[in-house]
Amino acid sequence: MTAVDLSLYGLIDPEHCAGRNPAELARIAARNGVALLQYRDKRNGVREMVEIARAMHAALEGTDIPLLVNDRVDVALAAGADGVHIGQEDMRAEDARRLLGLDAIIGLSIKTEEDAQTAPFDFIDYACIGGVHETGTKDNKRSIGVDGWKELAGIMRARKPGMPVGAIAGFDAANTPEIIRAGADGVAYVSALFGKEDVAAACRDMREIIDHARNGDSQ
């Protein structure tokens, strides 16, 4: 398995980046504190997705920031991305690992106690639990809150100590410290980074907030 830094996890979605170029956003984020990037696209066809993912991957050349593709193992393979993030209804982690190989990064979404109890730890490198809060960037059927996140994270860490566990959905500068102090290894953001006019400043500010929260500093 591959070591993954989830601390500041940026999700670039063409529907939620104010019409800007995803590759340019990836370049900016990589130079301003983001540790991991994901390309998430529910709108475009496969060919266009491959082109966008390739451009994003090229924009990250020379950095140590991995690019993952949401859901689509085929797009990740075609674009030469570093891995995928899959949900409970996507390709099984076992199959994704077989296709992508041992060096690929594979992340998994966890939403329920059953998900946490059955997560295939032998085939994934990290997990993100959510949605924690309400969000306008994805249709979450329910939000579990920080207490719900802590409960599911506890189950997962009892099963697999040391696996990075992040949080997703509805996070911004105001509520990030709480989830970091609750034990999250990192937080995934869409609009809080890529919906801002100054993406570079948004990334730097969130990096500082996360680092302060990890160190127990008050804001």
mmCIF file with all atom_site columns, C-alpha atoms in Angstrom:
data_model
loop_
_atom_site.group_PDB
_atom_site.id
_atom_site.type_symbol
_atom_site.label_atom_id
_atom_site.label_alt_id
_atom_site.label_comp_id
_atom_site.label_asym_id
_atom_site.label_entity_id
_atom_site.label_seq_id
_atom_site.pdbx_PDB_ins_code
_atom_site.Cartn_x
_atom_site.Cartn_y
_atom_site.Cartn_z
_atom_site.occupancy
_atom_site.B_iso_or_equiv
_atom_site.pdbx_formal_charge
_atom_site.auth_seq_id
_atom_site.auth_comp_id
_atom_site.auth_asym_id
_atom_site.auth_atom_id
_atom_site.pdbx_PDB_model_num
ATOM 1   C CA . MET A 1 1   ? 0.000   0.000  0.000   1.00 0.00 ? 1   MET A CA 1
ATOM 2   C CA . THR A 1 2   ? 1.038   3.616  -0.616  1.00 0.00 ? 2   THR A CA 1
ATOM 3   C CA . ALA A 1 3   ? 1.459   6.202  2.133   1.00 0.00 ? 3   ALA A CA 1
ATOM 4   C CA . VAL A 1 4   ? -1.048  9.008  1.594   1.00 0.00 ? 4   VAL A CA 1
ATOM 5   C CA . ASP A 1 5   ? -1.120  12.529 3.006   1.00 0.00 ? 5   ASP A CA 1
ATOM 6   C CA . LEU A 1 6   ? -4.800  13.518 3.307   1.00 0.00 ? 6   LEU A CA 1
ATOM 7   C CA . SER A 1 7   ? -4.226  16.712 5.276   1.00 0.00 ? 7   SER A CA 1
ATOM 8   C CA . LEU A 1 8   ? -5.458  19.159 2.633   1.00 0.00 ? 8   LEU A CA 1
ATOM 9   C CA . TYR A 1 9   ? -7.357  17.229 -0.037  1.00 0.00 ? 9   TYR A CA 1
ATOM 10  C CA . GLY A 1 10  ? -8.585  19.248 -2.989  1.00 0.00 ? 10  GLY A CA 1
ATOM 11  C CA . LEU A 1 11  ? -11.440 18.051 -5.214  1.00 0.00 ? 11  LEU A CA 1
ATOM 12  C CA . ILE A 1 12  ? -11.620 19.784 -8.583  1.00 0.00 ? 12  ILE A CA 1
ATOM 13  C CA . ASP A 1 13  ? -15.035 19.516 -10.216 1.00 0.00 ? 13  ASP A CA 1
ATOM 14  C CA . PRO A 1 14  ? -15.693 21.420 -13.488 1.00 0.00 ? 14  PRO A CA 1
ATOM 15  C CA . GLU A 1 15  ? -19.203 22.223 -12.240 1.00 0.00 ? 15  GLU A CA 1
ATOM 16  C CA . HIS A 1 16  ? -17.856 23.932 -9.135  1.00 0.00 ? 16  HIS A CA 1
ATOM 17  C CA . CYS A 1 17  ? -14.797 25.913 -10.197 1.00 0.00 ? 17  CYS A CA 1
ATOM 18  C CA . ALA A 1 18  ? -16.376 29.067 -11.664 1.00 0.00 ? 18  ALA A CA 1
ATOM 19  C CA . GLY A 1 19  ? -15.654 28.061 -15.259 1.00 0.00 ? 19  GLY A CA 1
ATOM 20  C CA . ARG A 1 20  ? -11.894 27.995 -14.783 1.00 0.00 ? 20  ARG A CA 1
ATOM 21  C CA . ASN A 1 21  ? -9.452  25.506 -16.269 1.00 0.00 ? 21  ASN A CA 1
ATOM 22  C CA . PRO A 1 22  ? -9.096  22.431 -14.027 1.00 0.00 ? 22  PRO A CA 1
ATOM 23  C CA . ALA A 1 23  ? -5.446  21.948 -15.012 1.00 0.00 ? 23  ALA A CA 1
ATOM 24  C CA . GLU A 1 24  ? -4.572  25.510 -14.048 1.00 0.00 ? 24  GLU A CA 1
ATOM 25  C CA . LEU A 1 25  ? -6.408  25.094 -10.742 1.00 0.00 ? 25  LEU A CA 1
ATOM 26  C CA . ALA A 1 26  ? -4.445  21.902 -10.100 1.00 0.00 ? 26  ALA A CA 1
ATOM 27  C CA . ARG A 1 27  ? -1.186  23.752 -10.755 1.00 0.00 ? 27  ARG A CA 1
ATOM 28  C CA . ILE A 1 28  ? -2.129  26.571 -8.391  1.00 0.00 ? 28  ILE A CA 1
ATOM 29  C CA . ALA A 1 29  ? -3.294  24.219 -5.635  1.00 0.00 ? 29  ALA A CA 1
ATOM 30  C CA . ALA A 1 30  ? -0.156  22.084 -5.834  1.00 0.00 ? 30  ALA A CA 1
ATOM 31  C CA . ARG A 1 31  ? 2.006   25.127 -5.241  1.00 0.00 ? 31  ARG A CA 1
ATOM 32  C CA . ASN A 1 32  ? -0.014  26.475 -2.343  1.00 0.00 ? 32  ASN A CA 1
ATOM 33  C CA . GLY A 1 33  ? -0.320  23.706 0.211   1.00 0.00 ? 33  GLY A CA 1
ATOM 34  C CA . VAL A 1 34  ? -2.639  21.018 -1.152  1.00 0.00 ? 34  VAL A CA 1
ATOM 35  C CA . ALA A 1 35  ? -1.378  17.507 -0.363  1.00 0.00 ? 35  ALA A CA 1
ATOM 36  C CA . LEU A 1 36  ? -3.650  15.451 -2.649  1.00 0.00 ? 36  LEU A CA 1
ATOM 37  C CA . LEU A 1 37  ? -5.888  16.280 -5.613  1.00 0.00 ? 37  LEU A CA 1
ATOM 38  C CA . GLN A 1 38  ? -8.908  14.536 -7.067  1.00 0.00 ? 38  GLN A CA 1
ATOM 39  C CA . TYR A 1 39  ? -10.615 15.123 -10.391 1.00 0.00 ? 39  TYR A CA 1
ATOM 40  C CA . ARG A 1 40  ? -14.367 14.649 -9.975  1.00 0.00 ? 40  ARG A CA 1
ATOM 41  C CA . ASP A 1 41  ? -16.617 15.041 -13.002 1.00 0.00 ? 41  ASP A CA 1
ATOM 42  C CA . LYS A 1 42  ? -20.273 14.026 -13.235 1.00 0.00 ? 42  LYS A CA 1
ATOM 43  C CA . ARG A 1 43  ? -20.955 16.044 -16.384 1.00 0.00 ? 43  ARG A CA 1
ATOM 44  C CA . ASN A 1 44  ? -18.522 15.290 -19.199 1.00 0.00 ? 44  ASN A CA 1
ATOM 45  C CA . GLY A 1 45  ? -18.169 12.217 -21.389 1.00 0.00 ? 45  GLY A CA 1
ATOM 46  C CA . VAL A 1 46  ? -15.310 9.767  -21.121 1.00 0.00 ? 46  VAL A CA 1
ATOM 47  C CA . ARG A 1 47  ? -13.155 11.269 -23.890 1.00 0.00 ? 47  ARG A CA 1
ATOM 48  C CA . GLU A 1 48  ? -13.320 14.748 -22.451 1.00 0.00 ? 48  GLU A CA 1
ATOM 49  C CA . MET A 1 49  ? -12.694 13.406 -18.955 1.00 0.00 ? 49  MET A CA 1
ATOM 50  C CA . VAL A 1 50  ? -9.535  11.667 -20.150 1.00 0.00 ? 50  VAL A CA 1
ATOM 51  C CA . GLU A 1 51  ? -8.323  14.873 -21.793 1.00 0.00 ? 51  GLU A CA 1
ATOM 52  C CA . ILE A 1 52  ? -8.984  16.915 -18.650 1.00 0.00 ? 52  ILE A CA 1
ATOM 53  C CA . ALA A 1 53  ? -7.341  14.349 -16.400 1.00 0.00 ? 53  ALA A CA 1
ATOM 54  C CA . ARG A 1 54  ? -4.283  14.178 -18.662 1.00 0.00 ? 54  ARG A CA 1
ATOM 55  C CA . ALA A 1 55  ? -3.956  17.943 -18.615 1.00 0.00 ? 55  ALA A CA 1
ATOM 56  C CA . MET A 1 56  ? -4.259  18.001 -14.825 1.00 0.00 ? 56  MET A CA 1
ATOM 57  C CA . HIS A 1 57  ? -1.667  15.257 -14.473 1.00 0.00 ? 57  HIS A CA 1
ATOM 58  C CA . ALA A 1 58  ? 0.705   17.144 -16.759 1.00 0.00 ? 58  ALA A CA 1
ATOM 59  C CA . ALA A 1 59  ? 0.167   20.309 -14.729 1.00 0.00 ? 59  ALA A CA 1
ATOM 60  C CA . LEU A 1 60  ? 1.349   18.460 -11.627 1.00 0.00 ? 60  LEU A CA 1
ATOM 61  C CA . GLU A 1 61  ? 4.574   17.253 -13.241 1.00 0.00 ? 61  GLU A CA 1
ATOM 62  C CA . GLY A 1 62  ? 7.525   18.238 -11.093 1.00 0.00 ? 62  GLY A CA 1
ATOM 63  C CA . THR A 1 63  ? 5.461   18.267 -7.902  1.00 0.00 ? 63  THR A CA 1
ATOM 64  C CA . ASP A 1 64  ? 4.916   15.400 -5.476  1.00 0.00 ? 64  ASP A CA 1
ATOM 65  C CA . ILE A 1 65  ? 1.132   15.899 -5.474  1.00 0.00 ? 65  ILE A CA 1
ATOM 66  C CA . PRO A 1 66  ? -0.787  12.801 -6.622  1.00 0.00 ? 66  PRO A CA 1
ATOM 67  C CA . LEU A 1 67  ? -3.823  13.072 -8.883  1.00 0.00 ? 67  LEU A CA 1
ATOM 68  C CA . LEU A 1 68  ? -6.738  10.707 -8.328  1.00 0.00 ? 68  LEU A CA 1
ATOM 69  C CA . VAL A 1 69  ? -9.841  10.302 -10.475 1.00 0.00 ? 69  VAL A CA 1
ATOM 70  C CA . ASN A 1 70  ? -13.238 9.989  -8.838  1.00 0.00 ? 70  ASN A CA 1
ATOM 71  C CA . ASP A 1 71  ? -15.107 6.752  -9.626  1.00 0.00 ? 71  ASP A CA 1
ATOM 72  C CA . ARG A 1 72  ? -13.640 6.071  -13.068 1.00 0.00 ? 72  ARG A CA 1
ATOM 73  C CA . VAL A 1 73  ? -10.854 3.506  -13.127 1.00 0.00 ? 73  VAL A CA 1
ATOM 74  C CA . ASP A 1 74  ? -10.875 3.577  -16.943 1.00 0.00 ? 74  ASP A CA 1
ATOM 75  C CA . VAL A 1 75  ? -10.243 7.328  -17.005 1.00 0.00 ? 75  VAL A CA 1
ATOM 76  C CA . ALA A 1 76  ? -7.468  7.028  -14.429 1.00 0.00 ? 76  ALA A CA 1
ATOM 77  C CA . LEU A 1 77  ? -5.769  4.331  -16.509 1.00 0.00 ? 77  LEU A CA 1
ATOM 78  C CA . ALA A 1 78  ? -6.080  6.198  -19.793 1.00 0.00 ? 78  ALA A CA 1
ATOM 79  C CA . ALA A 1 79  ? -4.848  9.498  -18.313 1.00 0.00 ? 79  ALA A CA 1
ATOM 80  C CA . GLY A 1 80  ? -1.962  8.012  -16.352 1.00 0.00 ? 80  GLY A CA 1
ATOM 81  C CA . ALA A 1 81  ? -3.346  9.317  -13.057 1.00 0.00 ? 81  ALA A CA 1
ATOM 82  C CA . ASP A 1 82  ? -1.935  8.153  -9.728  1.00 0.00 ? 82  ASP A CA 1
ATOM 83  C CA . GLY A 1 83  ? -5.076  6.358  -8.613  1.00 0.00 ? 83  GLY A CA 1
ATOM 84  C CA . VAL A 1 84  ? -8.798  6.572  -7.944  1.00 0.00 ? 84  VAL A CA 1
ATOM 85  C CA . HIS A 1 85  ? -11.306 7.378  -5.255  1.00 0.00 ? 85  HIS A CA 1
ATOM 86  C CA . ILE A 1 86  ? -14.282 5.044  -5.361  1.00 0.00 ? 86  ILE A CA 1
ATOM 87  C CA . GLY A 1 87  ? -17.672 4.956  -3.696  1.00 0.00 ? 87  GLY A CA 1
ATOM 88  C CA . GLN A 1 88  ? -19.714 2.080  -2.379  1.00 0.00 ? 88  GLN A CA 1
ATOM 89  C CA . GLU A 1 89  ? -21.546 1.637  -5.691  1.00 0.00 ? 89  GLU A CA 1
ATOM 90  C CA . ASP A 1 90  ? -18.492 1.920  -7.942  1.00 0.00 ? 90  ASP A CA 1
ATOM 91  C CA . MET A 1 91  ? -16.051 -0.764 -9.020  1.00 0.00 ? 91  MET A CA 1
ATOM 92  C CA . ARG A 1 92  ? -14.985 -2.980 -6.117  1.00 0.00 ? 92  ARG A CA 1
ATOM 93  C CA . ALA A 1 93  ? -11.677 -2.013 -4.531  1.00 0.00 ? 93  ALA A CA 1
ATOM 94  C CA . GLU A 1 94  ? -10.328 -5.494 -5.243  1.00 0.00 ? 94  GLU A CA 1
ATOM 95  C CA . ASP A 1 95  ? -10.956 -5.071 -8.963  1.00 0.00 ? 95  ASP A CA 1
ATOM 96  C CA . ALA A 1 96  ? -9.602  -1.526 -9.017  1.00 0.00 ? 96  ALA A CA 1
ATOM 97  C CA . ARG A 1 97  ? -6.410  -2.735 -7.357  1.00 0.00 ? 97  ARG A CA 1
ATOM 98  C CA . ARG A 1 98  ? -6.031  -5.572 -9.834  1.00 0.00 ? 98  ARG A CA 1
ATOM 99  C CA . LEU A 1 99  ? -6.366  -3.163 -12.761 1.00 0.00 ? 99  LEU A CA 1
ATOM 100 C CA . LEU A 1 100 ? -4.311  -0.280 -11.378 1.00 0.00 ? 100 LEU A CA 1
ATOM 101 C CA . GLY A 1 101 ? -1.542  -2.207 -9.654  1.00 0.00 ? 101 GLY A CA 1
ATOM 102 C CA . LEU A 1 102 ? 0.092   -2.100 -6.263  1.00 0.00 ? 102 LEU A CA 1
ATOM 103 C CA . ASP A 1 103 ? 1.597   1.374  -6.635  1.00 0.00 ? 103 ASP A CA 1
ATOM 104 C CA . ALA A 1 104 ? -1.709  3.123  -7.338  1.00 0.00 ? 104 ALA A CA 1
ATOM 105 C CA . ILE A 1 105 ? -3.508  5.069  -4.616  1.00 0.00 ? 105 ILE A CA 1
ATOM 106 C CA . ILE A 1 106 ? -7.037  3.835  -3.964  1.00 0.00 ? 106 ILE A CA 1
ATOM 107 C CA . GLY A 1 107 ? -9.383  5.684  -1.641  1.00 0.00 ? 107 GLY A CA 1
ATOM 108 C CA . LEU A 1 108 ? -12.847 4.637  -0.499  1.00 0.00 ? 108 LEU A CA 1
ATOM 109 C CA . SER A 1 109 ? -15.919 6.562  0.651   1.00 0.00 ? 109 SER A CA 1
ATOM 110 C CA . ILE A 1 110 ? -17.460 5.452  3.938   1.00 0.00 ? 110 ILE A CA 1
ATOM 111 C CA . LYS A 1 111 ? -21.000 6.527  4.801   1.00 0.00 ? 111 LYS A CA 1
ATOM 112 C CA . THR A 1 112 ? -22.460 3.968  7.183   1.00 0.00 ? 112 THR A CA 1
ATOM 113 C CA . GLU A 1 113 ? -21.521 1.621  10.005  1.00 0.00 ? 113 GLU A CA 1
ATOM 114 C CA . GLU A 1 114 ? -21.797 -1.285 7.591   1.00 0.00 ? 114 GLU A CA 1
ATOM 115 C CA . ASP A 1 115 ? -19.356 0.425  5.228   1.00 0.00 ? 115 ASP A CA 1
ATOM 116 C CA . ALA A 1 116 ? -16.892 0.883  8.080   1.00 0.00 ? 116 ALA A CA 1
ATOM 117 C CA . GLN A 1 117 ? -17.259 -2.711 9.235   1.00 0.00 ? 117 GLN A CA 1
ATOM 118 C CA . THR A 1 118 ? -16.736 -4.181 5.766   1.00 0.00 ? 118 THR A CA 1
ATOM 119 C CA . ALA A 1 119 ? -14.168 -1.828 4.194   1.00 0.00 ? 119 ALA A CA 1
ATOM 120 C CA . PRO A 1 120 ? -11.632 -3.939 2.236   1.00 0.00 ? 120 PRO A CA 1
ATOM 121 C CA . PHE A 1 121 ? -8.489  -2.660 3.926   1.00 0.00 ? 121 PHE A CA 1
ATOM 122 C CA . ASP A 1 122 ? -6.212  -5.020 2.012   1.00 0.00 ? 122 ASP A CA 1
ATOM 123 C CA . PHE A 1 123 ? -6.975  -3.122 -1.186  1.00 0.00 ? 123 PHE A CA 1
ATOM 124 C CA . ILE A 1 124 ? -7.275  0.554  -0.186  1.00 0.00 ? 124 ILE A CA 1
ATOM 125 C CA . ASP A 1 125 ? -4.806  3.193  0.991   1.00 0.00 ? 125 ASP A CA 1
ATOM 126 C CA . TYR A 1 126 ? -7.160  5.607  2.761   1.00 0.00 ? 126 TYR A CA 1
ATOM 127 C CA . ALA A 1 127 ? -10.817 6.317  3.439   1.00 0.00 ? 127 ALA A CA 1
ATOM 128 C CA . CYS A 1 128 ? -12.939 9.459  3.614   1.00 0.00 ? 128 CYS A CA 1
ATOM 129 C CA . ILE A 1 129 ? -15.997 9.464  5.877   1.00 0.00 ? 129 ILE A CA 1
ATOM 130 C CA . GLY A 1 130 ? -19.010 11.604 5.047   1.00 0.00 ? 130 GLY A CA 1
ATOM 131 C CA . GLY A 1 131 ? -20.950 13.521 4.243   1.00 0.00 ? 131 GLY A CA 1
ATOM 132 C CA . VAL A 1 132 ? -20.269 15.147 7.557   1.00 0.00 ? 132 VAL A CA 1
ATOM 133 C CA . HIS A 1 133 ? -22.127 18.390 6.819   1.00 0.00 ? 133 HIS A CA 1
ATOM 134 C CA . GLU A 1 134 ? -24.692 19.538 4.285   1.00 0.00 ? 134 GLU A CA 1
ATOM 135 C CA . THR A 1 135 ? -23.138 20.551 0.971   1.00 0.00 ? 135 THR A CA 1
ATOM 136 C CA . GLY A 1 136 ? -24.270 22.049 -2.301  1.00 0.00 ? 136 GLY A CA 1
ATOM 137 C CA . THR A 1 137 ? -21.693 20.205 -4.399  1.00 0.00 ? 137 THR A CA 1
ATOM 138 C CA . LYS A 1 138 ? -23.117 16.702 -3.990  1.00 0.00 ? 138 LYS A CA 1
ATOM 139 C CA . ASP A 1 139 ? -26.494 15.150 -3.279  1.00 0.00 ? 139 ASP A CA 1
ATOM 140 C CA . ASN A 1 140 ? -25.877 13.539 0.098   1.00 0.00 ? 140 ASN A CA 1
ATOM 141 C CA . LYS A 1 141 ? -28.893 11.690 1.452   1.00 0.00 ? 141 LYS A CA 1
ATOM 142 C CA . ARG A 1 142 ? -27.923 12.552 5.013   1.00 0.00 ? 142 ARG A CA 1
ATOM 143 C CA . SER A 1 143 ? -25.198 14.293 6.939   1.00 0.00 ? 143 SER A CA 1
ATOM 144 C CA . ILE A 1 144 ? -23.691 12.428 9.884   1.00 0.00 ? 144 ILE A CA 1
ATOM 145 C CA . GLY A 1 145 ? -22.113 15.316 11.790  1.00 0.00 ? 145 GLY A CA 1
ATOM 146 C CA . VAL A 1 146 ? -18.840 15.291 13.690  1.00 0.00 ? 146 VAL A CA 1
ATOM 147 C CA . ASP A 1 147 ? -20.130 12.746 16.229  1.00 0.00 ? 147 ASP A CA 1
ATOM 148 C CA . GLY A 1 148 ? -21.117 10.391 13.423  1.00 0.00 ? 148 GLY A CA 1
ATOM 149 C CA . TRP A 1 149 ? -17.696 10.834 11.841  1.00 0.00 ? 149 TRP A CA 1
ATOM 150 C CA . LYS A 1 150 ? -15.992 9.973  15.143  1.00 0.00 ? 150 LYS A CA 1
ATOM 151 C CA . GLU A 1 151 ? -18.095 6.829  15.542  1.00 0.00 ? 151 GLU A CA 1
ATOM 152 C CA . LEU A 1 152 ? -17.274 5.510  12.063  1.00 0.00 ? 152 LEU A CA 1
ATOM 153 C CA . ALA A 1 153 ? -13.614 6.498  12.323  1.00 0.00 ? 153 ALA A CA 1
ATOM 154 C CA . GLY A 1 154 ? -13.390 4.595  15.611  1.00 0.00 ? 154 GLY A CA 1
ATOM 155 C CA . ILE A 1 155 ? -14.697 1.448  13.954  1.00 0.00 ? 155 ILE A CA 1
ATOM 156 C CA . MET A 1 156 ? -12.231 1.734  11.113  1.00 0.00 ? 156 MET A CA 1
ATOM 157 C CA . ARG A 1 157 ? -9.221  2.474  13.276  1.00 0.00 ? 157 ARG A CA 1
ATOM 158 C CA . ALA A 1 158 ? -10.016 -0.469 15.533  1.00 0.00 ? 158 ALA A CA 1
ATOM 159 C CA . ARG A 1 159 ? -9.967  -2.675 12.443  1.00 0.00 ? 159 ARG A CA 1
ATOM 160 C CA . LYS A 1 160 ? -6.944  -1.074 10.747  1.00 0.00 ? 160 LYS A CA 1
ATOM 161 C CA . PRO A 1 161 ? -4.758  1.090  12.993  1.00 0.00 ? 161 PRO A CA 1
ATOM 162 C CA . GLY A 1 162 ? -2.706  3.616  11.075  1.00 0.00 ? 162 GLY A CA 1
ATOM 163 C CA . MET A 1 163 ? -4.853  3.853  7.967   1.00 0.00 ? 163 MET A CA 1
ATOM 164 C CA . PRO A 1 164 ? -5.447  7.527  7.039   1.00 0.00 ? 164 PRO A CA 1
ATOM 165 C CA . VAL A 1 165 ? -9.070  8.521  7.606   1.00 0.00 ? 165 VAL A CA 1
ATOM 166 C CA . GLY A 1 166 ? -10.344 11.839 6.293   1.00 0.00 ? 166 GLY A CA 1
ATOM 167 C CA . ALA A 1 167 ? -13.589 13.775 6.337   1.00 0.00 ? 167 ALA A CA 1
ATOM 168 C CA . ILE A 1 168 ? -15.671 15.144 3.486   1.00 0.00 ? 168 ILE A CA 1
ATOM 169 C CA . ALA A 1 169 ? -18.655 17.397 2.739   1.00 0.00 ? 169 ALA A CA 1
ATOM 170 C CA . GLY A 1 170 ? -19.512 20.907 3.781   1.00 0.00 ? 170 GLY A CA 1
ATOM 171 C CA . PHE A 1 171 ? -16.177 21.961 5.236   1.00 0.00 ? 171 PHE A CA 1
ATOM 172 C CA . ASP A 1 172 ? -14.860 25.500 5.275   1.00 0.00 ? 172 ASP A CA 1
ATOM 173 C CA . ALA A 1 173 ? -12.493 27.650 7.283   1.00 0.00 ? 173 ALA A CA 1
ATOM 174 C CA . ALA A 1 174 ? -14.931 27.886 10.212  1.00 0.00 ? 174 ALA A CA 1
ATOM 175 C CA . ASN A 1 175 ? -15.660 24.187 10.817  1.00 0.00 ? 175 ASN A CA 1
ATOM 176 C CA . THR A 1 176 ? -12.358 22.619 9.780   1.00 0.00 ? 176 THR A CA 1
ATOM 177 C CA . PRO A 1 177 ? -10.597 22.924 13.174  1.00 0.00 ? 177 PRO A CA 1
ATOM 178 C CA . GLU A 1 178 ? -13.323 20.908 14.911  1.00 0.00 ? 178 GLU A CA 1
ATOM 179 C CA . ILE A 1 179 ? -12.952 17.862 12.668  1.00 0.00 ? 179 ILE A CA 1
ATOM 180 C CA . ILE A 1 180 ? -9.147  17.968 12.792  1.00 0.00 ? 180 ILE A CA 1
ATOM 181 C CA . ARG A 1 181 ? -9.273  18.096 16.584  1.00 0.00 ? 181 ARG A CA 1
ATOM 182 C CA . ALA A 1 182 ? -11.758 15.202 16.483  1.00 0.00 ? 182 ALA A CA 1
ATOM 183 C CA . GLY A 1 183 ? -9.017  13.112 14.902  1.00 0.00 ? 183 GLY A CA 1
ATOM 184 C CA . ALA A 1 184 ? -9.382  13.462 11.134  1.00 0.00 ? 184 ALA A CA 1
ATOM 185 C CA . ASP A 1 185 ? -6.158  12.925 9.221   1.00 0.00 ? 185 ASP A CA 1
ATOM 186 C CA . GLY A 1 186 ? -7.354  15.424 6.674   1.00 0.00 ? 186 GLY A CA 1
ATOM 187 C CA . VAL A 1 187 ? -10.303 17.151 5.053   1.00 0.00 ? 187 VAL A CA 1
ATOM 188 C CA . ALA A 1 188 ? -11.555 17.184 1.460   1.00 0.00 ? 188 ALA A CA 1
ATOM 189 C CA . TYR A 1 189 ? -12.736 20.469 -0.048  1.00 0.00 ? 189 TYR A CA 1
ATOM 190 C CA . VAL A 1 190 ? -14.444 21.559 -3.251  1.00 0.00 ? 190 VAL A CA 1
ATOM 191 C CA . SER A 1 191 ? -15.980 25.036 -3.073  1.00 0.00 ? 191 SER A CA 1
ATOM 192 C CA . ALA A 1 192 ? -13.951 26.169 -0.065  1.00 0.00 ? 192 ALA A CA 1
ATOM 193 C CA . LEU A 1 193 ? -10.894 26.096 -2.320  1.00 0.00 ? 193 LEU A CA 1
ATOM 194 C CA . PHE A 1 194 ? -11.935 26.105 -5.963  1.00 0.00 ? 194 PHE A CA 1
ATOM 195 C CA . GLY A 1 195 ? -15.036 28.214 -5.629  1.00 0.00 ? 195 GLY A CA 1
ATOM 196 C CA . LYS A 1 196 ? -12.963 31.126 -4.339  1.00 0.00 ? 196 LYS A CA 1
ATOM 197 C CA . GLU A 1 197 ? -11.768 33.962 -6.546  1.00 0.00 ? 197 GLU A CA 1
ATOM 198 C CA . ASP A 1 198 ? -8.212  33.632 -5.207  1.00 0.00 ? 198 ASP A CA 1
ATOM 199 C CA . VAL A 1 199 ? -7.587  29.887 -5.139  1.00 0.00 ? 199 VAL A CA 1
ATOM 200 C CA . ALA A 1 200 ? -3.956  30.245 -4.119  1.00 0.00 ? 200 ALA A CA 1
ATOM 201 C CA . ALA A 1 201 ? -4.867  32.291 -1.049  1.00 0.00 ? 201 ALA A CA 1
ATOM 202 C CA . ALA A 1 202 ? -7.712  29.909 -0.171  1.00 0.00 ? 202 ALA A CA 1
ATOM 203 C CA . CYS A 1 203 ? -5.324  26.937 -0.251  1.00 0.00 ? 203 CYS A CA 1
ATOM 204 C CA . ARG A 1 204 ? -2.687  28.697 1.829   1.00 0.00 ? 204 ARG A CA 1
ATOM 205 C CA . ASP A 1 205 ? -5.251  29.855 4.382   1.00 0.00 ? 205 ASP A CA 1
ATOM 206 C CA . MET A 1 206 ? -6.756  26.370 4.745   1.00 0.00 ? 206 MET A CA 1
ATOM 207 C CA . ARG A 1 207 ? -3.297  24.844 5.066   1.00 0.00 ? 207 ARG A CA 1
ATOM 208 C CA . GLU A 1 208 ? -2.567  27.216 7.930   1.00 0.00 ? 208 GLU A CA 1
ATOM 209 C CA . ILE A 1 209 ? -5.883  26.457 9.624   1.00 0.00 ? 209 ILE A CA 1
ATOM 210 C CA . ILE A 1 210 ? -5.260  22.706 9.429   1.00 0.00 ? 210 ILE A CA 1
ATOM 211 C CA . ASP A 1 211 ? -1.705  23.006 10.711  1.00 0.00 ? 211 ASP A CA 1
ATOM 212 C CA . HIS A 1 212 ? -2.802  25.179 13.633  1.00 0.00 ? 212 HIS A CA 1
ATOM 213 C CA . ALA A 1 213 ? -5.590  22.744 14.527  1.00 0.00 ? 213 ALA A CA 1
ATOM 214 C CA . ARG A 1 214 ? -3.187  19.802 14.398  1.00 0.00 ? 214 ARG A CA 1
ATOM 215 C CA . ASN A 1 215 ? -0.816  21.602 16.743  1.00 0.00 ? 215 ASN A CA 1
ATOM 216 C CA . GLY A 1 216 ? -3.612  22.457 19.155  1.00 0.00 ? 216 GLY A CA 1
ATOM 217 C CA . ASP A 1 217 ? -3.290  26.199 18.554  1.00 0.00 ? 217 ASP A CA 1
ATOM 218 C CA . SER A 1 218 ? -6.288  28.457 18.976  1.00 0.00 ? 218 SER A CA 1
ATOM 219 C CA . GLN A 1 219 ? -7.335  30.617 16.057  1.00 0.00 ? 219 GLN A CA 1
#
